[in-house]
């Protein structure tokens, strides 16, 4: 059975039209589809993946940018992200988009992956009855138990919800209520909403690189449109329920439509200069995703259905899915005018629909969720020792003196190397001549394991067109260790540019397993100063040692 399933998966991969461009099962990213975006952040034509990582256990939230599967950069986020969008703020060159991260009541805008601006949602009006009750508590006119009873009554009947402070007070135990009241009664009551979803809307042109506005859905059932430069509220629309998904089309200065899927299981359509929704679509279950294809609306629901509607709310079709729907997105290939809806299912399969027709199926790789266990184990990094701290302080206090000592030693080393080089040139101890009259070069090769070695000298005339004649070759060695048949001979005429190999044989006379240096001199006839000198380190004779 296992062999059958594995063979079928291999055949599916072989017959698939899709290739895995990038794949990293150990990326350790915990996020939602609303916190993922693709954008050309540097204007170089290379799209990068922008991810708002929720971290683990509510901490270490980060904004990560991936180039392929490699992490290009990351920035720390102060709170859990709820949405990530990329948009162009201005017409300046280069045309690089900014990154907007919605987190709580704030929108953090990053330009060139650096913090640029923070927008805060305007505060909401507090309940006047709640303010009166807390004012009485501030003047010690009521005790904490009476305050609790009055706030519970307000919560049950009032249309305006209670503030976070009152809700926290109602969650306190009776012994802790008095301390809570004394700590917070002097502060004004504030009621703040948070962002639930975010999208973008073109400002005045439909071009792909046109300036865009941010469209924000809030927990207070409002939809806000922000100016891309001043980040002021250009338009505000109110919904009957809290928005969960946004889909925006059009231009703000011309005509636009905002399609909103809300938590009450309905889809509302907002138009320009309308404070309330114009159309309402009642879904069969809670919405899981929302996509607009041309002029039609496609919604995925929690009852494993995919439903299509016109923009006026008329139902077109319903598709029943084989597994619960996890996320959905629009596939828009503008070069061919092709649009389709990609639906990610819980059985690790992606379905592609064009209208209600299933076009293709993509099977994703079955991997275990989350990083390996070893990745969560902290390394035992040793603490800084006292010696390390003392050395750091010493280097910090004596940095100038230590640098001077280093420079002095470096200059001394250079001077010694220069003196040795000059001495080698003056005494002709180098394998290359320093005179222009006789430009020669020589190297030696030793062959054999002993007791007889073959010694080959390669001599070359490096001049442009002048041959070298009347040259002698002499060997200097320890006669108690080595014996040579030809320790002194005359070299042939050296034509420029040719390599002349001169061979001779050396016999080792010692059986004690020792070796020595043989010196080779190249002299001109009638002169005692050598033109070239080479030192040959002879190997140990293994033949005598074995014998």
PDB file of N, CA, C and O in Angstrom, residues 285-342:
ATOM      1  N   UNK A 285     -22.211  30.369   4.992  1.00  0.00           N
ATOM      2  CA  UNK A 285     -21.403  30.118   6.185  1.00  0.00           C
ATOM      3  C   UNK A 285     -20.397  31.266   6.323  1.00  0.00           C
ATOM      4  O   UNK A 285     -20.384  32.225   5.536  1.00  0.00           O
ATOM      5  N   UNK A 286     -19.557  31.175   7.327  1.00  0.00           N
ATOM      6  CA  UNK A 286     -18.562  32.216   7.558  1.00  0.00           C
ATOM      7  C   UNK A 286     -17.558  32.273   6.402  1.00  0.00           C
ATOM      8  O   UNK A 286     -17.136  31.240   5.882  1.00  0.00           O
ATOM      9  N   UNK A 287     -17.162  33.478   5.960  1.00  0.00           N
ATOM     10  CA  UNK A 287     -16.199  33.579   4.858  1.00  0.00           C
ATOM     11  C   UNK A 287     -14.792  33.206   5.300  1.00  0.00           C
ATOM     12  O   UNK A 287     -14.356  33.538   6.400  1.00  0.00           O
ATOM     13  N   UNK A 288     -14.079  32.494   4.414  1.00  0.00           N
ATOM     14  CA  UNK A 288     -12.683  32.114   4.644  1.00  0.00           C
ATOM     15  C   UNK A 288     -11.754  32.863   3.694  1.00  0.00           C
ATOM     16  O   UNK A 288     -10.574  33.059   3.997  1.00  0.00           O
ATOM     17  N   UNK A 289     -12.281  33.305   2.559  1.00  0.00           N
ATOM     18  CA  UNK A 289     -11.481  34.052   1.591  1.00  0.00           C
ATOM     19  C   UNK A 289     -12.381  34.805   0.648  1.00  0.00           C
ATOM     20  O   UNK A 289     -13.570  34.484   0.484  1.00  0.00           O
ATOM     21  N   UNK A 290     -11.812  35.839  -0.001  1.00  0.00           N
ATOM     22  CA  UNK A 290     -12.585  36.675  -0.917  1.00  0.00           C
ATOM     23  C   UNK A 290     -11.681  37.093  -2.071  1.00  0.00           C
ATOM     24  O   UNK A 290     -10.571  37.596  -1.847  1.00  0.00           O
ATOM     25  N   UNK A 291     -12.154  36.885  -3.309  1.00  0.00           N
ATOM     26  CA  UNK A 291     -11.394  37.229  -4.506  1.00  0.00           C
ATOM     27  C   UNK A 291     -12.360  37.786  -5.537  1.00  0.00           C
ATOM     28  O   UNK A 291     -13.480  37.278  -5.696  1.00  0.00           O
ATOM     29  N   UNK A 292     -11.927  38.840  -6.251  1.00  0.00           N
ATOM     30  CA  UNK A 292     -12.721  39.370  -7.352  1.00  0.00           C
ATOM     31  C   UNK A 292     -12.066  38.962  -8.668  1.00  0.00           C
ATOM     32  O   UNK A 292     -10.877  39.224  -8.888  1.00  0.00           O
ATOM     33  N   UNK A 293     -12.853  38.324  -9.550  1.00  0.00           N
ATOM     34  CA  UNK A 293     -12.396  37.899 -10.870  1.00  0.00           C
ATOM     35  C   UNK A 293     -13.207  38.683 -11.904  1.00  0.00           C
ATOM     36  O   UNK A 293     -14.417  38.456 -12.039  1.00  0.00           O
ATOM     37  N   UNK A 294     -12.529  39.611 -12.606  1.00  0.00           N
ATOM     38  CA  UNK A 294     -13.207  40.515 -13.534  1.00  0.00           C
ATOM     39  C   UNK A 294     -14.302  41.269 -12.762  1.00  0.00           C
ATOM     40  O   UNK A 294     -14.007  42.028 -11.858  1.00  0.00           O
ATOM     41  N   UNK A 295     -15.573  41.077 -13.105  1.00  0.00           N
ATOM     42  CA  UNK A 295     -16.655  41.769 -12.408  1.00  0.00           C
ATOM     43  C   UNK A 295     -17.426  40.863 -11.460  1.00  0.00           C
ATOM     44  O   UNK A 295     -18.444  41.285 -10.896  1.00  0.00           O
ATOM     45  N   UNK A 296     -16.941  39.642 -11.279  1.00  0.00           N
ATOM     46  CA  UNK A 296     -17.612  38.698 -10.390  1.00  0.00           C
ATOM     47  C   UNK A 296     -16.861  38.563  -9.078  1.00  0.00           C
ATOM     48  O   UNK A 296     -15.658  38.830  -8.993  1.00  0.00           O
ATOM     49  N   UNK A 297     -17.586  38.131  -8.062  1.00  0.00           N
ATOM     50  CA  UNK A 297     -17.035  37.955  -6.718  1.00  0.00           C
ATOM     51  C   UNK A 297     -17.052  36.471  -6.397  1.00  0.00           C
ATOM     52  O   UNK A 297     -18.080  35.794  -6.564  1.00  0.00           O
ATOM     53  N   UNK A 298     -15.912  35.956  -5.948  1.00  0.00           N
ATOM     54  CA  UNK A 298     -15.784  34.547  -5.557  1.00  0.00           C
ATOM     55  C   UNK A 298     -15.451  34.512  -4.071  1.00  0.00           C
ATOM     56  O   UNK A 298     -14.467  35.132  -3.636  1.00  0.00           O
ATOM     57  N   UNK A 299     -16.262  33.809  -3.302  1.00  0.00           N
ATOM     58  CA  UNK A 299     -16.072  33.713  -1.856  1.00  0.00           C
ATOM     59  C   UNK A 299     -15.929  32.256  -1.461  1.00  0.00           C
ATOM     60  O   UNK A 299     -16.677  31.390  -1.942  1.00  0.00           O
ATOM     61  N   UNK A 300     -14.966  31.994  -0.588  1.00  0.00           N
ATOM     62  CA  UNK A 300     -14.811  30.670  -0.010  1.00  0.00           C
ATOM     63  C   UNK A 300     -15.381  30.645   1.385  1.00  0.00           C
ATOM     64  O   UNK A 300     -15.161  31.568   2.185  1.00  0.00           O
ATOM     65  N   UNK A 301     -16.139  29.609   1.698  1.00  0.00           N
ATOM     66  CA  UNK A 301     -16.842  29.553   2.978  1.00  0.00           C
ATOM     67  C   UNK A 301     -16.356  28.368   3.811  1.00  0.00           C
ATOM     68  O   UNK A 301     -15.718  27.440   3.310  1.00  0.00           O
ATOM     69  N   UNK A 302     -16.679  28.434   5.093  1.00  0.00           N
ATOM     70  CA  UNK A 302     -16.231  27.393   6.020  1.00  0.00           C
ATOM     71  C   UNK A 302     -17.004  26.095   5.878  1.00  0.00           C
ATOM     72  O   UNK A 302     -16.643  25.103   6.517  1.00  0.00           O
ATOM     73  N   UNK A 303     -18.079  26.074   5.077  1.00  0.00           N
ATOM     74  CA  UNK A 303     -18.811  24.823   4.858  1.00  0.00           C
ATOM     75  C   UNK A 303     -18.298  24.069   3.640  1.00  0.00           C
ATOM     76  O   UNK A 303     -19.055  23.300   3.019  1.00  0.00           O
ATOM     77  N   UNK A 304     -17.008  24.318   3.264  1.00  0.00           N
ATOM     78  CA  UNK A 304     -16.337  23.631   2.162  1.00  0.00           C
ATOM     79  C   UNK A 304     -17.010  23.898   0.821  1.00  0.00           C
ATOM     80  O   UNK A 304     -17.152  23.004  -0.010  1.00  0.00           O
ATOM     81  N   UNK A 305     -17.384  25.152   0.609  1.00  0.00           N
ATOM     82  CA  UNK A 305     -17.982  25.546  -0.656  1.00  0.00           C
ATOM     83  C   UNK A 305     -17.260  26.770  -1.203  1.00  0.00           C
ATOM     84  O   UNK A 305     -16.697  27.575  -0.452  1.00  0.00           O
ATOM     85  N   UNK A 306     -17.302  26.877  -2.533  1.00  0.00           N
ATOM     86  CA  UNK A 306     -16.779  28.033  -3.247  1.00  0.00           C
ATOM     87  C   UNK A 306     -17.946  28.613  -4.035  1.00  0.00           C
ATOM     88  O   UNK A 306     -18.556  27.910  -4.855  1.00  0.00           O
ATOM     89  N   UNK A 307     -18.281  29.894  -3.788  1.00  0.00           N
ATOM     90  CA  UNK A 307     -19.497  30.480  -4.331  1.00  0.00           C
ATOM     91  C   UNK A 307     -19.158  31.689  -5.188  1.00  0.00           C
ATOM     92  O   UNK A 307     -18.300  32.494  -4.820  1.00  0.00           O
ATOM     93  N   UNK A 308     -19.836  31.816  -6.343  1.00  0.00           N
ATOM     94  CA  UNK A 308     -19.640  32.931  -7.246  1.00  0.00           C
ATOM     95  C   UNK A 308     -20.860  33.819  -7.316  1.00  0.00           C
ATOM     96  O   UNK A 308     -21.995  33.328  -7.376  1.00  0.00           O
ATOM     97  N   UNK A 309     -20.643  35.150  -7.295  1.00  0.00           N
ATOM     98  CA  UNK A 309     -21.729  36.128  -7.311  1.00  0.00           C
ATOM     99  C   UNK A 309     -21.383  37.240  -8.296  1.00  0.00           C
ATOM    100  O   UNK A 309     -20.206  37.500  -8.594  1.00  0.00           O
ATOM    101  N   UNK A 310     -22.421  37.912  -8.798  1.00  0.00           N
ATOM    102  CA  UNK A 310     -22.212  39.145  -9.541  1.00  0.00           C
ATOM    103  C   UNK A 310     -21.958  40.270  -8.549  1.00  0.00           C
ATOM    104  O   UNK A 310     -22.165  40.121  -7.343  1.00  0.00           O
ATOM    105  N   UNK A 311     -21.526  41.415  -9.077  1.00  0.00           N
ATOM    106  CA  UNK A 311     -21.227  42.533  -8.181  1.00  0.00           C
ATOM    107  C   UNK A 311     -22.498  43.166  -7.608  1.00  0.00           C
ATOM    108  O   UNK A 311     -22.415  44.013  -6.710  1.00  0.00           O
ATOM    109  N   UNK A 312     -23.684  42.765  -8.107  1.00  0.00           N
ATOM    110  CA  UNK A 312     -24.942  43.231  -7.532  1.00  0.00           C
ATOM    111  C   UNK A 312     -25.566  42.216  -6.584  1.00  0.00           C
ATOM    112  O   UNK A 312     -26.655  42.439  -6.063  1.00  0.00           O
ATOM    113  N   UNK A 313     -24.872  41.077  -6.370  1.00  0.00           N
ATOM    114  CA  UNK A 313     -25.330  40.135  -5.366  1.00  0.00           C
ATOM    115  C   UNK A 313     -26.061  38.931  -5.901  1.00  0.00           C
ATOM    116  O   UNK A 313     -26.541  38.094  -5.113  1.00  0.00           O
ATOM    117  N   UNK A 314     -26.155  38.759  -7.203  1.00  0.00           N
ATOM    118  CA  UNK A 314     -26.860  37.597  -7.753  1.00  0.00           C
ATOM    119  C   UNK A 314     -25.930  36.394  -7.743  1.00  0.00           C
ATOM    120  O   UNK A 314     -24.799  36.462  -8.202  1.00  0.00           O
ATOM    121  N   UNK A 315     -26.416  35.285  -7.214  1.00  0.00           N
ATOM    122  CA  UNK A 315     -25.606  34.074  -7.114  1.00  0.00           C
ATOM    123  C   UNK A 315     -25.525  33.385  -8.469  1.00  0.00           C
ATOM    124  O   UNK A 315     -26.530  33.173  -9.150  1.00  0.00           O
ATOM    125  N   UNK A 316     -24.297  33.027  -8.868  1.00  0.00           N
ATOM    126  CA  UNK A 316     -24.045  32.401 -10.163  1.00  0.00           C
ATOM    127  C   UNK A 316     -23.850  30.903 -10.056  1.00  0.00           C
ATOM    128  O   UNK A 316     -24.419  30.137 -10.824  1.00  0.00           O
ATOM    129  N   UNK A 317     -23.030  30.448  -9.131  1.00  0.00           N
ATOM    130  CA  UNK A 317     -22.716  29.028  -9.034  1.00  0.00           C
ATOM    131  C   UNK A 317     -22.166  28.699  -7.649  1.00  0.00           C
ATOM    132  O   UNK A 317     -21.799  29.591  -6.883  1.00  0.00           O
ATOM    133  N   UNK A 318     -22.119  27.399  -7.366  1.00  0.00           N
ATOM    134  CA  UNK A 318     -21.553  26.882  -6.110  1.00  0.00           C
ATOM    135  C   UNK A 318     -20.745  25.633  -6.432  1.00  0.00           C
ATOM    136  O   UNK A 318     -21.224  24.750  -7.162  1.00  0.00           O
ATOM    137  N   UNK A 319     -19.542  25.566  -5.911  1.00  0.00           N
ATOM    138  CA  UNK A 319     -18.668  24.413  -6.078  1.00  0.00           C
ATOM    139  C   UNK A 319     -18.395  23.820  -4.704  1.00  0.00           C
ATOM    140  O   UNK A 319     -18.015  24.546  -3.769  1.00  0.00           O
ATOM    141  N   UNK A 320     -18.593  22.505  -4.562  1.00  0.00           N
ATOM    142  CA  UNK A 320     -18.340  21.816  -3.292  1.00  0.00           C
ATOM    143  C   UNK A 320     -16.907  21.273  -3.314  1.00  0.00           C
ATOM    144  O   UNK A 320     -16.515  20.547  -4.236  1.00  0.00           O
ATOM    145  N   UNK A 321     -16.152  21.609  -2.310  1.00  0.00           N
ATOM    146  CA  UNK A 321     -14.740  21.251  -2.236  1.00  0.00           C
ATOM    147  C   UNK A 321     -14.555  19.935  -1.505  1.00  0.00           C
ATOM    148  O   UNK A 321     -15.357  19.577  -0.615  1.00  0.00           O
ATOM    149  N   UNK A 322     -13.482  19.193  -1.814  1.00  0.00           N
ATOM    150  CA  UNK A 322     -13.257  17.892  -1.158  1.00  0.00           C
ATOM    151  C   UNK A 322     -12.678  18.001   0.245  1.00  0.00           C
ATOM    152  O   UNK A 322     -12.592  16.989   0.938  1.00  0.00           O
ATOM    153  N   UNK A 323     -12.269  19.188   0.669  1.00  0.00           N
ATOM    154  CA  UNK A 323     -11.664  19.357   1.994  1.00  0.00           C
ATOM    155  C   UNK A 323     -11.921  20.791   2.449  1.00  0.00           C
ATOM    156  O   UNK A 323     -12.287  21.658   1.645  1.00  0.00           O
ATOM    157  N   UNK A 324     -11.752  21.064   3.748  1.00  0.00           N
ATOM    158  CA  UNK A 324     -11.941  22.441   4.232  1.00  0.00           C
ATOM    159  C   UNK A 324     -10.994  23.419   3.555  1.00  0.00           C
ATOM    160  O   UNK A 324      -9.833  23.109   3.288  1.00  0.00           O
ATOM    161  N   UNK A 325     -11.495  24.596   3.297  1.00  0.00           N
ATOM    162  CA  UNK A 325     -10.720  25.632   2.616  1.00  0.00           C
ATOM    163  C   UNK A 325      -9.862  26.370   3.632  1.00  0.00           C
ATOM    164  O   UNK A 325     -10.348  26.790   4.693  1.00  0.00           O
ATOM    165  N   UNK A 326      -8.577  26.549   3.307  1.00  0.00           N
ATOM    166  CA  UNK A 326      -7.648  27.228   4.206  1.00  0.00           C
ATOM    167  C   UNK A 326      -7.373  28.669   3.777  1.00  0.00           C
ATOM    168  O   UNK A 326      -7.371  29.585   4.587  1.00  0.00           O
ATOM    169  N   UNK A 327      -7.120  28.879   2.490  1.00  0.00           N
ATOM    170  CA  UNK A 327      -6.842  30.212   1.963  1.00  0.00           C
ATOM    171  C   UNK A 327      -7.120  30.211   0.468  1.00  0.00           C
ATOM    172  O   UNK A 327      -7.223  29.139  -0.159  1.00  0.00           O
ATOM    173  N   UNK A 328      -7.235  31.416  -0.110  1.00  0.00           N
ATOM    174  CA  UNK A 328      -7.469  31.531  -1.537  1.00  0.00           C
ATOM    175  C   UNK A 328      -6.848  32.819  -2.048  1.00  0.00           C
ATOM    176  O   UNK A 328      -6.674  33.789  -1.305  1.00  0.00           O
ATOM    177  N   UNK A 329      -6.498  32.794  -3.347  1.00  0.00           N
ATOM    178  CA  UNK A 329      -5.825  33.943  -3.951  1.00  0.00           C
ATOM    179  C   UNK A 329      -6.150  33.982  -5.427  1.00  0.00           C
ATOM    180  O   UNK A 329      -6.628  33.003  -6.014  1.00  0.00           O
ATOM    181  N   UNK A 330      -5.866  35.133  -6.052  1.00  0.00           N
ATOM    182  CA  UNK A 330      -6.133  35.333  -7.472  1.00  0.00           C
ATOM    183  C   UNK A 330      -4.864  35.094  -8.276  1.00  0.00           C
ATOM    184  O   UNK A 330      -3.805  35.628  -7.954  1.00  0.00           O
ATOM    185  N   UNK A 331      -4.949  34.269  -9.325  1.00  0.00           N
ATOM    186  CA  UNK A 331      -3.869  34.079 -10.288  1.00  0.00           C
ATOM    187  C   UNK A 331      -4.194  34.919 -11.512  1.00  0.00           C
ATOM    188  O   UNK A 331      -5.146  34.643 -12.236  1.00  0.00           O
ATOM    189  N   UNK A 332      -3.395  35.976 -11.732  1.00  0.00           N
ATOM    190  CA  UNK A 332      -3.657  36.929 -12.810  1.00  0.00           C
ATOM    191  C   UNK A 332      -2.461  36.947 -13.753  1.00  0.00           C
ATOM    192  O   UNK A 332      -1.406  37.496 -13.416  1.00  0.00           O
ATOM    193  N   UNK A 333      -2.583  36.320 -14.922  1.00  0.00           N
ATOM    194  CA  UNK A 333      -1.544  36.326 -15.949  1.00  0.00           C
ATOM    195  C   UNK A 333      -1.966  37.339 -17.018  1.00  0.00           C
ATOM    196  O   UNK A 333      -2.684  37.026 -17.971  1.00  0.00           O
ATOM    197  N   UNK A 334      -1.482  38.567 -16.849  1.00  0.00           N
ATOM    198  CA  UNK A 334      -1.954  39.665 -17.694  1.00  0.00           C
ATOM    199  C   UNK A 334      -1.488  39.535 -19.129  1.00  0.00           C
ATOM    200  O   UNK A 334      -2.134  40.048 -20.033  1.00  0.00           O
ATOM    201  N   UNK A 335      -0.368  38.871 -19.368  1.00  0.00           N
ATOM    202  CA  UNK A 335       0.125  38.735 -20.737  1.00  0.00           C
ATOM    203  C   UNK A 335      -0.825  37.916 -21.605  1.00  0.00           C
ATOM    204  O   UNK A 335      -0.913  38.121 -22.814  1.00  0.00           O
ATOM    205  N   UNK A 336      -1.565  36.990 -21.007  1.00  0.00           N
ATOM    206  CA  UNK A 336      -2.513  36.155 -21.742  1.00  0.00           C
ATOM    207  C   UNK A 336      -3.969  36.459 -21.401  1.00  0.00           C
ATOM    208  O   UNK A 336      -4.874  35.804 -21.908  1.00  0.00           O
ATOM    209  N   UNK A 337      -4.190  37.432 -20.511  1.00  0.00           N
ATOM    210  CA  UNK A 337      -5.547  37.750 -20.118  1.00  0.00           C
ATOM    211  C   UNK A 337      -6.221  36.633 -19.352  1.00  0.00           C
ATOM    212  O   UNK A 337      -7.448  36.467 -19.426  1.00  0.00           O
ATOM    213  N   UNK A 338      -5.443  35.861 -18.595  1.00  0.00           N
ATOM    214  CA  UNK A 338      -5.963  34.691 -17.882  1.00  0.00           C
ATOM    215  C   UNK A 338      -6.082  35.013 -16.401  1.00  0.00           C
ATOM    216  O   UNK A 338      -5.131  35.496 -15.778  1.00  0.00           O
ATOM    217  N   UNK A 339      -7.240  34.767 -15.846  1.00  0.00           N
ATOM    218  CA  UNK A 339      -7.475  34.930 -14.413  1.00  0.00           C
ATOM    219  C   UNK A 339      -8.130  33.670 -13.869  1.00  0.00           C
ATOM    220  O   UNK A 339      -9.045  33.126 -14.498  1.00  0.00           O
ATOM    221  N   UNK A 340      -7.646  33.239 -12.727  1.00  0.00           N
ATOM    222  CA  UNK A 340      -8.196  32.052 -12.079  1.00  0.00           C
ATOM    223  C   UNK A 340      -8.081  32.216 -10.573  1.00  0.00           C
ATOM    224  O   UNK A 340      -7.310  33.039 -10.076  1.00  0.00           O
ATOM    225  N   UNK A 341      -8.857  31.420  -9.856  1.00  0.00           N
ATOM    226  CA  UNK A 341      -8.859  31.441  -8.393  1.00  0.00           C
ATOM    227  C   UNK A 341      -8.111  30.212  -7.897  1.00  0.00           C
ATOM    228  O   UNK A 341      -8.452  29.081  -8.280  1.00  0.00           O
ATOM    229  N   UNK A 342      -7.092  30.440  -7.068  1.00  0.00           N
ATOM    230  CA  UNK A 342      -6.334  29.340  -6.480  1.00  0.00           C
ATOM    231  C   UNK A 342      -6.814  29.143  -5.045  1.00  0.00           C
ATOM    232  O   UNK A 342      -6.828  30.092  -4.241  1.00  0.00           O
TER     233      UNK A 342
END
